[in-house]
Short mmCIF file of C-alpha atoms and ligand atoms in Angstrom, two decimals:
data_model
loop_
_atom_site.label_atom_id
_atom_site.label_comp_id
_atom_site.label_asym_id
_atom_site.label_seq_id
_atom_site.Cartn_x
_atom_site.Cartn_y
_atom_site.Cartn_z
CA UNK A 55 -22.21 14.42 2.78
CA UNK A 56 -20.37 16.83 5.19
CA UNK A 57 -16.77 17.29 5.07
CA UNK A 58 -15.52 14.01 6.04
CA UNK A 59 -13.35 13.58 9.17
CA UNK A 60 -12.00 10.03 9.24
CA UNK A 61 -10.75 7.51 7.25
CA UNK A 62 -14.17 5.73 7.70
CA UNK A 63 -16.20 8.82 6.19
CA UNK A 64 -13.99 7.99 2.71
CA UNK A 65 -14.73 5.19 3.00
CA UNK A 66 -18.53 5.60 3.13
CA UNK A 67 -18.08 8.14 0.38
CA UNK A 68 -15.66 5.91 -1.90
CA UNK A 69 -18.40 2.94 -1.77
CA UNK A 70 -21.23 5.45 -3.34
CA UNK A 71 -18.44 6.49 -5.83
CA UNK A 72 -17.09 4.07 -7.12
CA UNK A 73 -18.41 0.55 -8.72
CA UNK A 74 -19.17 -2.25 -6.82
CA UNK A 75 -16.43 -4.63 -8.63
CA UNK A 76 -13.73 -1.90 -7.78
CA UNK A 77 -14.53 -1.16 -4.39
CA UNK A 78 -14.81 -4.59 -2.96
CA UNK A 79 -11.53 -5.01 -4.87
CA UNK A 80 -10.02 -2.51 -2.40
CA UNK A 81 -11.85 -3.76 1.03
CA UNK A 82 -11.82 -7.59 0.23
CA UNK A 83 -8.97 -9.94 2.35
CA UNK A 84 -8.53 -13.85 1.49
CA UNK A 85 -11.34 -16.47 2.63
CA UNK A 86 -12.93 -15.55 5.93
CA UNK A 87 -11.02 -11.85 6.17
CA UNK A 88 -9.90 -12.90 9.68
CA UNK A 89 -6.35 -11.23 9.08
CA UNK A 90 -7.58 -8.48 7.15
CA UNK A 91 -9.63 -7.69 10.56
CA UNK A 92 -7.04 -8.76 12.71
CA UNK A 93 -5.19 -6.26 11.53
CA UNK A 94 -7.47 -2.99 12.36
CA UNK A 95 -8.67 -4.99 15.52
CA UNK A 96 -5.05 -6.00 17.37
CA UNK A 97 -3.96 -1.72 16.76
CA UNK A 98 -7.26 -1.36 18.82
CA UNK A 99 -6.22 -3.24 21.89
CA UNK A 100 -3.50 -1.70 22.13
CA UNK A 101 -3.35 1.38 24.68
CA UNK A 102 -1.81 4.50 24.68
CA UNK A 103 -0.30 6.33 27.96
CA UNK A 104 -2.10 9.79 28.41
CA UNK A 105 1.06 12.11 29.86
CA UNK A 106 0.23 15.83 31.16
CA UNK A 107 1.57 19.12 32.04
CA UNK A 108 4.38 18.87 29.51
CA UNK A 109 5.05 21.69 27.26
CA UNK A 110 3.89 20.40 23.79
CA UNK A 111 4.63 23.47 21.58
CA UNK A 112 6.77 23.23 18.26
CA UNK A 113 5.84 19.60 17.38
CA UNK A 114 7.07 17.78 14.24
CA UNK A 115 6.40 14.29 12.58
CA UNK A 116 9.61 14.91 10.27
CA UNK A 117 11.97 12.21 9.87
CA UNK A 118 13.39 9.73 7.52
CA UNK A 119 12.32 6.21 5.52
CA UNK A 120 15.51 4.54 4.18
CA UNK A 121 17.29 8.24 4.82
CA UNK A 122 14.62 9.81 2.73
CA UNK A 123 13.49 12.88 4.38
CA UNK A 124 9.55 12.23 5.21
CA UNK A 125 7.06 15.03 6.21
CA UNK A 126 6.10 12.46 8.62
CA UNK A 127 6.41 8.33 8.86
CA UNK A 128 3.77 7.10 6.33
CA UNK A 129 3.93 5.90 2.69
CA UNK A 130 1.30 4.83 0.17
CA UNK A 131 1.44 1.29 -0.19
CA UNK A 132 1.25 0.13 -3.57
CA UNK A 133 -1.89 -1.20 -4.79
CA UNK A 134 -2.81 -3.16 -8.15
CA UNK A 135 -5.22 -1.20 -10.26
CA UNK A 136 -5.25 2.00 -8.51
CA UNK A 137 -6.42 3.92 -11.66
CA UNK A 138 -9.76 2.03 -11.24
CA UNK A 139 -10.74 3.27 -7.97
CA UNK A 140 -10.59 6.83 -9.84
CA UNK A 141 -9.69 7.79 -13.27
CA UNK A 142 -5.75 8.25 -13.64
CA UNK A 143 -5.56 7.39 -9.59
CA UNK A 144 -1.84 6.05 -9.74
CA UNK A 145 -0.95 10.09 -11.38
CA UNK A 146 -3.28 11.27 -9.08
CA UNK A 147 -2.14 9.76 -5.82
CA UNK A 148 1.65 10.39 -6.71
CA UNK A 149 1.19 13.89 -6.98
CA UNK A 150 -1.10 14.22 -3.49
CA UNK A 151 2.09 12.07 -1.76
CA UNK A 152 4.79 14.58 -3.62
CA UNK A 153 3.00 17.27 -2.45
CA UNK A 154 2.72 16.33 1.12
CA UNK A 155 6.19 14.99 1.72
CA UNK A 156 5.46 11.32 1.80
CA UNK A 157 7.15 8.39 -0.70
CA UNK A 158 4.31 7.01 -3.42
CA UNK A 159 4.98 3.29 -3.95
CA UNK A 160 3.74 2.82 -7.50
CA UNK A 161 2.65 -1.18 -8.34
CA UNK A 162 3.63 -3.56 -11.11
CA UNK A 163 0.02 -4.22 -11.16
CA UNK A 164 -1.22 -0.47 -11.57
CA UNK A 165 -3.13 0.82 -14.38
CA UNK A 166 -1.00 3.99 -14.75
CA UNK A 167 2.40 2.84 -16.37
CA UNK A 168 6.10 4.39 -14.74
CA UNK A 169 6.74 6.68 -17.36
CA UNK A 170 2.94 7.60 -16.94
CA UNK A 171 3.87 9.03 -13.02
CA UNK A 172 7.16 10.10 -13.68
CA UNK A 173 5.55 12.21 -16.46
CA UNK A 174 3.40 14.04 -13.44
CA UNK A 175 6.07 14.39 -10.66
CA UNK A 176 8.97 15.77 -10.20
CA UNK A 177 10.55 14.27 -7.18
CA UNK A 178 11.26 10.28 -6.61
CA UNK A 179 9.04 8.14 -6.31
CA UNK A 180 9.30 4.14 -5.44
CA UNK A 181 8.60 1.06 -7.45
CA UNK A 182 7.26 -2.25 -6.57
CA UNK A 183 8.14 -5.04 -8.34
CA UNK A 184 6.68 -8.54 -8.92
CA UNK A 185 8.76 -11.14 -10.07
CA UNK A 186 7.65 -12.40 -12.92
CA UNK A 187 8.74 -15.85 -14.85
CA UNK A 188 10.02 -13.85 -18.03
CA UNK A 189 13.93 -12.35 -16.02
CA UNK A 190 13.92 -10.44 -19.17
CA UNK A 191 10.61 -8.81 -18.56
CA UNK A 192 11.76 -8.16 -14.71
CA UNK A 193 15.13 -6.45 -15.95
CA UNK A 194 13.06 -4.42 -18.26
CA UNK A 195 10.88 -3.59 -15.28
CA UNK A 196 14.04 -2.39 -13.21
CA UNK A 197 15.45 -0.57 -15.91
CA UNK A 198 12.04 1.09 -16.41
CA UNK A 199 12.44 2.28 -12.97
CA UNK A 200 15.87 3.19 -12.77
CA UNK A 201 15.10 5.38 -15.84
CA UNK A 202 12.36 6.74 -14.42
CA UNK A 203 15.21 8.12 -10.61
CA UNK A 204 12.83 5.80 -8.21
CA UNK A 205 14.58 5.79 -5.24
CA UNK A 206 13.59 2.72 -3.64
CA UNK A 207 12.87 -0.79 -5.23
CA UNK A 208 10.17 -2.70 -2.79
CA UNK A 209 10.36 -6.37 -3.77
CA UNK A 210 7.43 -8.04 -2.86
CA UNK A 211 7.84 -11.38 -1.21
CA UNK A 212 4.89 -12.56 -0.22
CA UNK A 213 2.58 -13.32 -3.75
CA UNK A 214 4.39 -15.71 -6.06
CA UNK A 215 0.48 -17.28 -6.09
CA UNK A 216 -2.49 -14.71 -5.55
CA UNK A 217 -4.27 -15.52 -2.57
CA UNK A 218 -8.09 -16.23 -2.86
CA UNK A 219 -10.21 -13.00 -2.50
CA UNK A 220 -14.22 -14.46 -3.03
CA UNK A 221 -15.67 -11.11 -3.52
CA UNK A 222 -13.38 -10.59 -6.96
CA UNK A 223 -14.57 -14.48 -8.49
CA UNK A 224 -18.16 -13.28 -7.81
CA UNK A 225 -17.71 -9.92 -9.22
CA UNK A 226 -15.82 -11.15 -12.18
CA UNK A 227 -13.05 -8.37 -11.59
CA UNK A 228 -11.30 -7.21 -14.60
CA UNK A 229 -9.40 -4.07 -15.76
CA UNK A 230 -10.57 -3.02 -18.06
CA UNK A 231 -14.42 -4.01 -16.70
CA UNK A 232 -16.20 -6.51 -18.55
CA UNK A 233 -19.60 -5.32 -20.67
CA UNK A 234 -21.88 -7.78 -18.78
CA UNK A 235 -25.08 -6.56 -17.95
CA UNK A 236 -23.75 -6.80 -14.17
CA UNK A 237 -21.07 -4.74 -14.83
CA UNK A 238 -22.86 -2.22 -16.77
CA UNK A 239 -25.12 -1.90 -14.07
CA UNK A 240 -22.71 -1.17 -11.72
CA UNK A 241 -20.45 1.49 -13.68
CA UNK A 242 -24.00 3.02 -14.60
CA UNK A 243 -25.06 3.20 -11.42
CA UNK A 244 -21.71 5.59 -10.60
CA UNK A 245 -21.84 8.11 -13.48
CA UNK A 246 -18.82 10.44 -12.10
CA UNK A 247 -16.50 7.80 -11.76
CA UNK A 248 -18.05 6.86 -15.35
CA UNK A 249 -17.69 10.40 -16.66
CA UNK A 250 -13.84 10.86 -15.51
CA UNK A 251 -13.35 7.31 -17.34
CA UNK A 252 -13.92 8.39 -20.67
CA UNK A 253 -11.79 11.00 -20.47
CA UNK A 254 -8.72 8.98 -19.64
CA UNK A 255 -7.09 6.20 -22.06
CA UNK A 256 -5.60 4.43 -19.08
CA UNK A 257 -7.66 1.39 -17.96
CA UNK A 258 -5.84 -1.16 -18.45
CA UNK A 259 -2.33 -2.68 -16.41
CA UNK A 260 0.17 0.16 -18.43
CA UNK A 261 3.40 -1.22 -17.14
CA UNK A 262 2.41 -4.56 -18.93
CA UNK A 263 0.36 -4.63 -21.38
CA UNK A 264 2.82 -3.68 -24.60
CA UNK A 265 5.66 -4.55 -22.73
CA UNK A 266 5.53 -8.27 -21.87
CA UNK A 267 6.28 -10.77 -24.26
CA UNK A 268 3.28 -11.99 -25.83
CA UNK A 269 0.84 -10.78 -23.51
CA UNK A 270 -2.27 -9.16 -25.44
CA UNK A 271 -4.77 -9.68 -22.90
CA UNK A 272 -5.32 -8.70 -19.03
CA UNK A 273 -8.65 -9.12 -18.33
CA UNK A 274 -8.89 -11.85 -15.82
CA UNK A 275 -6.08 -10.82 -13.10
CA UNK A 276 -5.96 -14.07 -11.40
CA UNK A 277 -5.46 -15.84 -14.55
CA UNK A 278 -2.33 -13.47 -15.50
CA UNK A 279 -1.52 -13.61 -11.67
CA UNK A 280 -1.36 -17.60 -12.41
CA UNK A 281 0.63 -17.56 -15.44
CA UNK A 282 3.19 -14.92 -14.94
CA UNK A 283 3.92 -15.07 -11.38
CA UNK A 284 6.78 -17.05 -10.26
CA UNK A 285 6.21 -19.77 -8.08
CA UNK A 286 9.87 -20.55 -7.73
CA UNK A 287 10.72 -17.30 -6.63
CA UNK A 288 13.31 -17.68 -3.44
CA UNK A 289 15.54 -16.18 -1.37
CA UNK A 290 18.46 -16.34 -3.61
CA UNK A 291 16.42 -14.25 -6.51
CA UNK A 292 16.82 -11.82 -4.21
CA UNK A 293 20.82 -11.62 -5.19
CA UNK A 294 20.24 -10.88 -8.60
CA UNK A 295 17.51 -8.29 -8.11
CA UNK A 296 19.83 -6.17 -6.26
CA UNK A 297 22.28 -6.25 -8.69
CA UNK A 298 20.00 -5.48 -11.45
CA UNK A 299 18.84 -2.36 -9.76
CA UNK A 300 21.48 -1.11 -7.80
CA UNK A 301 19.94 1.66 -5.16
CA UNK A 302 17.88 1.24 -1.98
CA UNK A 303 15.80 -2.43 -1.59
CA UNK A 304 12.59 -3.04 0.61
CA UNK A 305 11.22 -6.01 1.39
CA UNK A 306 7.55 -6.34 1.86
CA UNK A 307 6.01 -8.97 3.22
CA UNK A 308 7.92 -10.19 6.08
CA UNK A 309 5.66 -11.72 9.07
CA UNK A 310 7.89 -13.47 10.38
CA UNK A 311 11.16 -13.83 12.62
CA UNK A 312 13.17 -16.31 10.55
CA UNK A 313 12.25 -14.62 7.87
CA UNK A 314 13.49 -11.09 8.66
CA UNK A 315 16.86 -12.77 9.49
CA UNK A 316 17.26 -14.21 6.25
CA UNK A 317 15.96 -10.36 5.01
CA UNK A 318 18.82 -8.89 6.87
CA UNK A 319 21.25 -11.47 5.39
CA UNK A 320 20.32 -10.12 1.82
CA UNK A 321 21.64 -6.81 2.46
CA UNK A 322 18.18 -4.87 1.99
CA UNK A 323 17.64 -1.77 3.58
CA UNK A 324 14.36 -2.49 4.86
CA UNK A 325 11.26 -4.56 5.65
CA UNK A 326 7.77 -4.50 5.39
CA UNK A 327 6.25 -6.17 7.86
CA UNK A 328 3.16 -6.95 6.09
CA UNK A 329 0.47 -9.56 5.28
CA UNK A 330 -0.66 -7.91 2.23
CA UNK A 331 -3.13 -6.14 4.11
CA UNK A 332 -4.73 -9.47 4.58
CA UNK A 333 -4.87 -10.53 1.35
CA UNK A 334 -2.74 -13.54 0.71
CA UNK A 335 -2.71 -16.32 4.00
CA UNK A 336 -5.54 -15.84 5.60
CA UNK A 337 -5.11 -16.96 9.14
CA UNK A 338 -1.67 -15.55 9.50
CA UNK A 339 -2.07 -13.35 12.44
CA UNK A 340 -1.59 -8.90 12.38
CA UNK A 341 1.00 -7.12 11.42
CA UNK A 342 0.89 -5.04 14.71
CA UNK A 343 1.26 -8.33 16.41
CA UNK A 344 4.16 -9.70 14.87
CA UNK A 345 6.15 -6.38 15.18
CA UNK A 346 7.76 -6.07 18.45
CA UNK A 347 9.21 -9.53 17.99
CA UNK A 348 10.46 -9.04 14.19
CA UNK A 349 12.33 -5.77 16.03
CA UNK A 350 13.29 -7.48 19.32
CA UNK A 351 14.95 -9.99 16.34
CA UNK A 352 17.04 -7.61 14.37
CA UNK A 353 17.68 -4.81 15.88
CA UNK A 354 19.00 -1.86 13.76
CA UNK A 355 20.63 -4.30 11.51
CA UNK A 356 18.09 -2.93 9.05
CA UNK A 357 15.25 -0.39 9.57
CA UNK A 358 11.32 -2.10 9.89
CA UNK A 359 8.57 -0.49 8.52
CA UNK A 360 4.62 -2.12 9.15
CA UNK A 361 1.81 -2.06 6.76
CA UNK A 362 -2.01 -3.35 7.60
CA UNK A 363 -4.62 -2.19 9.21
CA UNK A 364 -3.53 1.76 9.87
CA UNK A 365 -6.72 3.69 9.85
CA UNK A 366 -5.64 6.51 11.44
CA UNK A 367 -2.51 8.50 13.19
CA UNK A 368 -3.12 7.02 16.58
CA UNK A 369 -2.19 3.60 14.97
CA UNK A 370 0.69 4.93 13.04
CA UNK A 371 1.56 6.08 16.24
CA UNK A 372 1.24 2.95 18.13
CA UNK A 373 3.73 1.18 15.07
CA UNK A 374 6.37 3.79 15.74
CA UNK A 375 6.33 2.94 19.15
CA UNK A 376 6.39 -0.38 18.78
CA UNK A 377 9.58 -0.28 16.51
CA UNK A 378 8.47 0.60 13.24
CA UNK A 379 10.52 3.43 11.09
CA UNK A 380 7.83 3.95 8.63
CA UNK A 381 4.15 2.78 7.87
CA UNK A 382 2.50 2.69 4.69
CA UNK A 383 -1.29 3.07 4.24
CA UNK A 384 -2.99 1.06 1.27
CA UNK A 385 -7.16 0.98 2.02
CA UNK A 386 -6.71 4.64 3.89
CA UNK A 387 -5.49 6.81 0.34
CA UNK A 388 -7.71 4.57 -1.89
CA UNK A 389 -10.46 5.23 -0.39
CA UNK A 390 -9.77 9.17 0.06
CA UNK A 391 -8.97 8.40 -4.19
CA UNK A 392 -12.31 6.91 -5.23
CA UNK A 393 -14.30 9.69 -2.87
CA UNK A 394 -12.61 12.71 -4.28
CA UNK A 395 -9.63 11.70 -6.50
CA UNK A 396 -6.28 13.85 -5.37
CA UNK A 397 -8.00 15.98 -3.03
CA UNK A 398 -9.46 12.89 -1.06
CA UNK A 399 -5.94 11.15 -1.23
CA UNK A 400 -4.45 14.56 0.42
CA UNK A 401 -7.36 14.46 2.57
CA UNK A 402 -6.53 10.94 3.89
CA UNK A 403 -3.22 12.11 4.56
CA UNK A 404 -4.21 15.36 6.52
CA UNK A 405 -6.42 13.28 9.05
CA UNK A 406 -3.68 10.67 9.74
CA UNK A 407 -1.19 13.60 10.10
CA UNK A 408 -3.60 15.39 12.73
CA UNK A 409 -4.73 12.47 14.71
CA UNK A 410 -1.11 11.48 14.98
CA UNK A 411 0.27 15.01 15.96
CA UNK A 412 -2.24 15.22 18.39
CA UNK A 413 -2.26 12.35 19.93
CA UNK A 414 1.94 12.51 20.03
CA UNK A 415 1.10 15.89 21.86
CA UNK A 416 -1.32 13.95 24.28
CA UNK A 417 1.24 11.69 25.00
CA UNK A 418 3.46 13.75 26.22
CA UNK A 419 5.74 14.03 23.34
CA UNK A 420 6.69 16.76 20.65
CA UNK A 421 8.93 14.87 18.05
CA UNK A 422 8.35 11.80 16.26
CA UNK A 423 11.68 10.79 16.80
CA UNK A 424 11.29 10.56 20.48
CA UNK A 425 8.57 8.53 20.46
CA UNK A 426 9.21 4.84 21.74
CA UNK A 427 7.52 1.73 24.06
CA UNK A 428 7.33 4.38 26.93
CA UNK A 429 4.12 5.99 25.14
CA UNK A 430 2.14 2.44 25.27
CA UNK A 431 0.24 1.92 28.45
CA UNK A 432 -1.01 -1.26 27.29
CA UNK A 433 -2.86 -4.24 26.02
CA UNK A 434 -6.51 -4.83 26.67
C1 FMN B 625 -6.62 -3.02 -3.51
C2 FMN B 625 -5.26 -3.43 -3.06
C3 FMN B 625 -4.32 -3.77 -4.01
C4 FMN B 625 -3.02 -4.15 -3.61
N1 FMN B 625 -2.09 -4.41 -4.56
C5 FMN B 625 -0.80 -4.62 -4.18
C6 FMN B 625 0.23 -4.72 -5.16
O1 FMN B 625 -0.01 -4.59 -6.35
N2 FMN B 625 1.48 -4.96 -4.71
C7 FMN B 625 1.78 -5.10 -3.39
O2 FMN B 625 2.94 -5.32 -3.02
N3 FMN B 625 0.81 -4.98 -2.44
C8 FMN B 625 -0.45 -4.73 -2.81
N4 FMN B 625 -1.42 -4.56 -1.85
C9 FMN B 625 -1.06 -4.61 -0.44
C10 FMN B 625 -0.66 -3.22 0.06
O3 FMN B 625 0.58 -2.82 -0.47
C11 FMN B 625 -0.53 -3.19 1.59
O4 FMN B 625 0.28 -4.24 2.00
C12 FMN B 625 -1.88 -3.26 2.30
O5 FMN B 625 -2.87 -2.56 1.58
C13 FMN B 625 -1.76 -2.69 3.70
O6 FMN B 625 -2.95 -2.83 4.38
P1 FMN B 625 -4.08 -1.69 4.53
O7 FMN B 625 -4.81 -1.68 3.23
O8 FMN B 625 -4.88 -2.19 5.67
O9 FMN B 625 -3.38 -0.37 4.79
C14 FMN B 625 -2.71 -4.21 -2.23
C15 FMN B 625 -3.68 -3.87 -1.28
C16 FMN B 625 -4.94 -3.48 -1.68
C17 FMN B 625 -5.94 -3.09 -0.64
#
């Protein structure tokens, strides 16, 4: 395939690299999908103003996420089993993000442990943390972290229960992959994803396994998801959390107005607004779409970041616009990771950065930090 251009071209190349189980696992959203494509759809309708004969030399996309200097506003959302799209993907993808200036969110759920991507970078990078029953298991977590200088904890609110994805039941997803004939079929069928496999010892959930109590066993995620997950997780959890960790908090997960309020009330330092990239209530409507309100709400009491459905820099665009300090991407990098491992991650990156700097430039505008509601011409 030629060099590929967009964020859909990974795509096309990630599904004939990687196996079936694994790549559905990364495009799949709860039930129908309606939010999942609400999501890419609602950035479409929206409308940019085209602005001309204004001097757009010396443009940047510099700024800051939670006063962390960014080579421009997007993040790699963190993803659950990363280092199955690709062989060693969470290492992989934390070294493309160092490189390019951006924060890598590493999951609880990822196959590559902490000490794993601390062991391959040498700046900060960000840990998200589920909330597990076991507080002791959590602290550890934290502490884990904290050893390891990230510099921002993103507690994720919005998956005490794991939200019903069909394509995983009938794929029987598991890390590591079952030895069905199915499954064989599919991993044989892929024989450089296979090939980079072997060669790696991670492929199974490293910041877990060996580490929580009396778990021995990962390979169905929705059972673990069941058991371990706590259901009773609320808003005054979120107390203690801080406390454990001490630095910078995010939120992710926040769709909603009374929600966010209570969010600033914790004393985080951010929000995602997010619905898991469509993942968890399906039916819940964009992220884009719930934005301007969640920021018409709080104001600069804290800053707002948006995750779901960013396929490219005009929509990263369109969220800074619309009030967002930061995006994150979570689809967009894994599928640059299963078509080319770090180089496709970077690559992922590079398009969003030059679809976004151009189409700042087109709009009349030469520094991300200028850009605001007067750039949107728009609904349709
Ligand atoms: C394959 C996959 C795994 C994910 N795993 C996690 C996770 O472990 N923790 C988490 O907070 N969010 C997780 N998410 C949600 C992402 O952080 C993010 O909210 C979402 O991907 C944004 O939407 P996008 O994929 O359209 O960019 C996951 C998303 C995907 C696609």
């Amino acid at each position: 395939m030629a060099q590929p251009l967009t964020i859909a071209d990974l795509k096309k190349m990630a599904q004939r690299r990687v196996p079936k189980m694994f790549f559905d696992y990364a495009d799949s959203g709860a039930w129908t999908e309606s939010t999942y494509a609400a999501n890419e759809a609602d950035f479409r309708d929206i409308k940019l103003r085209q602005r001309v004969l204004v001097d757009m030399t010396n443009r940047t996309l510099a700024t800051t996420m939670i006063g962390q200097k960014v080579s421009m506003p997007v993040a790699l959302a963190p993803t659950g089993m990363t280092g199955m799209q690709h062989a060693d993907g969470e290492m992989l993808a934390a070294r493309a993000a160092e490189e390019f200036g951006v924060p890598f969110t590493l999951s609880t759920m990822s196959i590559c442990s902490i000490e794993d991507v601390a062991s391959v970078t040498t700046k900060p990078f960000w840990f998200q943390l589920y909330v597990m029953r076991d507080r002791g298991f959590v602290a550890d977590l934290i502490n884990r972290a904290k050893a390891a200088r990230c510099s921002a904890l993103v507690l994720t609110a919005d998956l005490q229960i794991l939200g019903q994805r069909h394509k995983d039941l009938r794929n029987g997803l598991s890390a590591p992959p079952k030895f069905t004939p199915k499954h064989i079929w599919q991993m044989a069928t892929r024989p450089f994803w296979c090939m980079d496999m072997m060669k790696t010892k991670r492929r199974s959930f490293g910041n877990i396994l060996g580490h929580a109590k009396g778990v021995t066993d990962l390979s169905s995620i929705s059972t673990f998801t069941h058991e371990q997950f706590d259901p009773q997780l609320s808003w005054k959890d979120v107390a203690w959390i801080k406390e454990q960790w001490g630095g910078p908090l995010i939120i992710k997960g926040i769709l909603d107005v009374e929600d966010a309020k209570q969010a600033v009330d914790t004393g985080a330092d951010a929000i995602i607004v997010s619905n898991h990239g469509g993942r968890q209530l399906d039916g819940a409507p964009s992220s884009i779409s719930m934005l301007p309100r969640i920021v018409d709400a709080i104001g600069d009491r804290l800053e707002v970041h948006l995750d779901g459905g960013i396929r490219s820099g005009q929509d990263v665009l369109k969220a800074v616009a619309l009030g967002a300090r930061g995006t994150y991407i979570g689809r967009p990098f894994l599928y640059g990771l299963g078509a080319m491992g770090k180089e496709g991650v970077t690559l992922a990156l590079d398009i969003i950065r030059k679809e976004m700097d151009m189409t700042m430039a087109l709009c009349g505008k030469r520094d991300i930090k200028d850009v605001d509601s007067s750039i949107i011409a728009g609904r349709q």
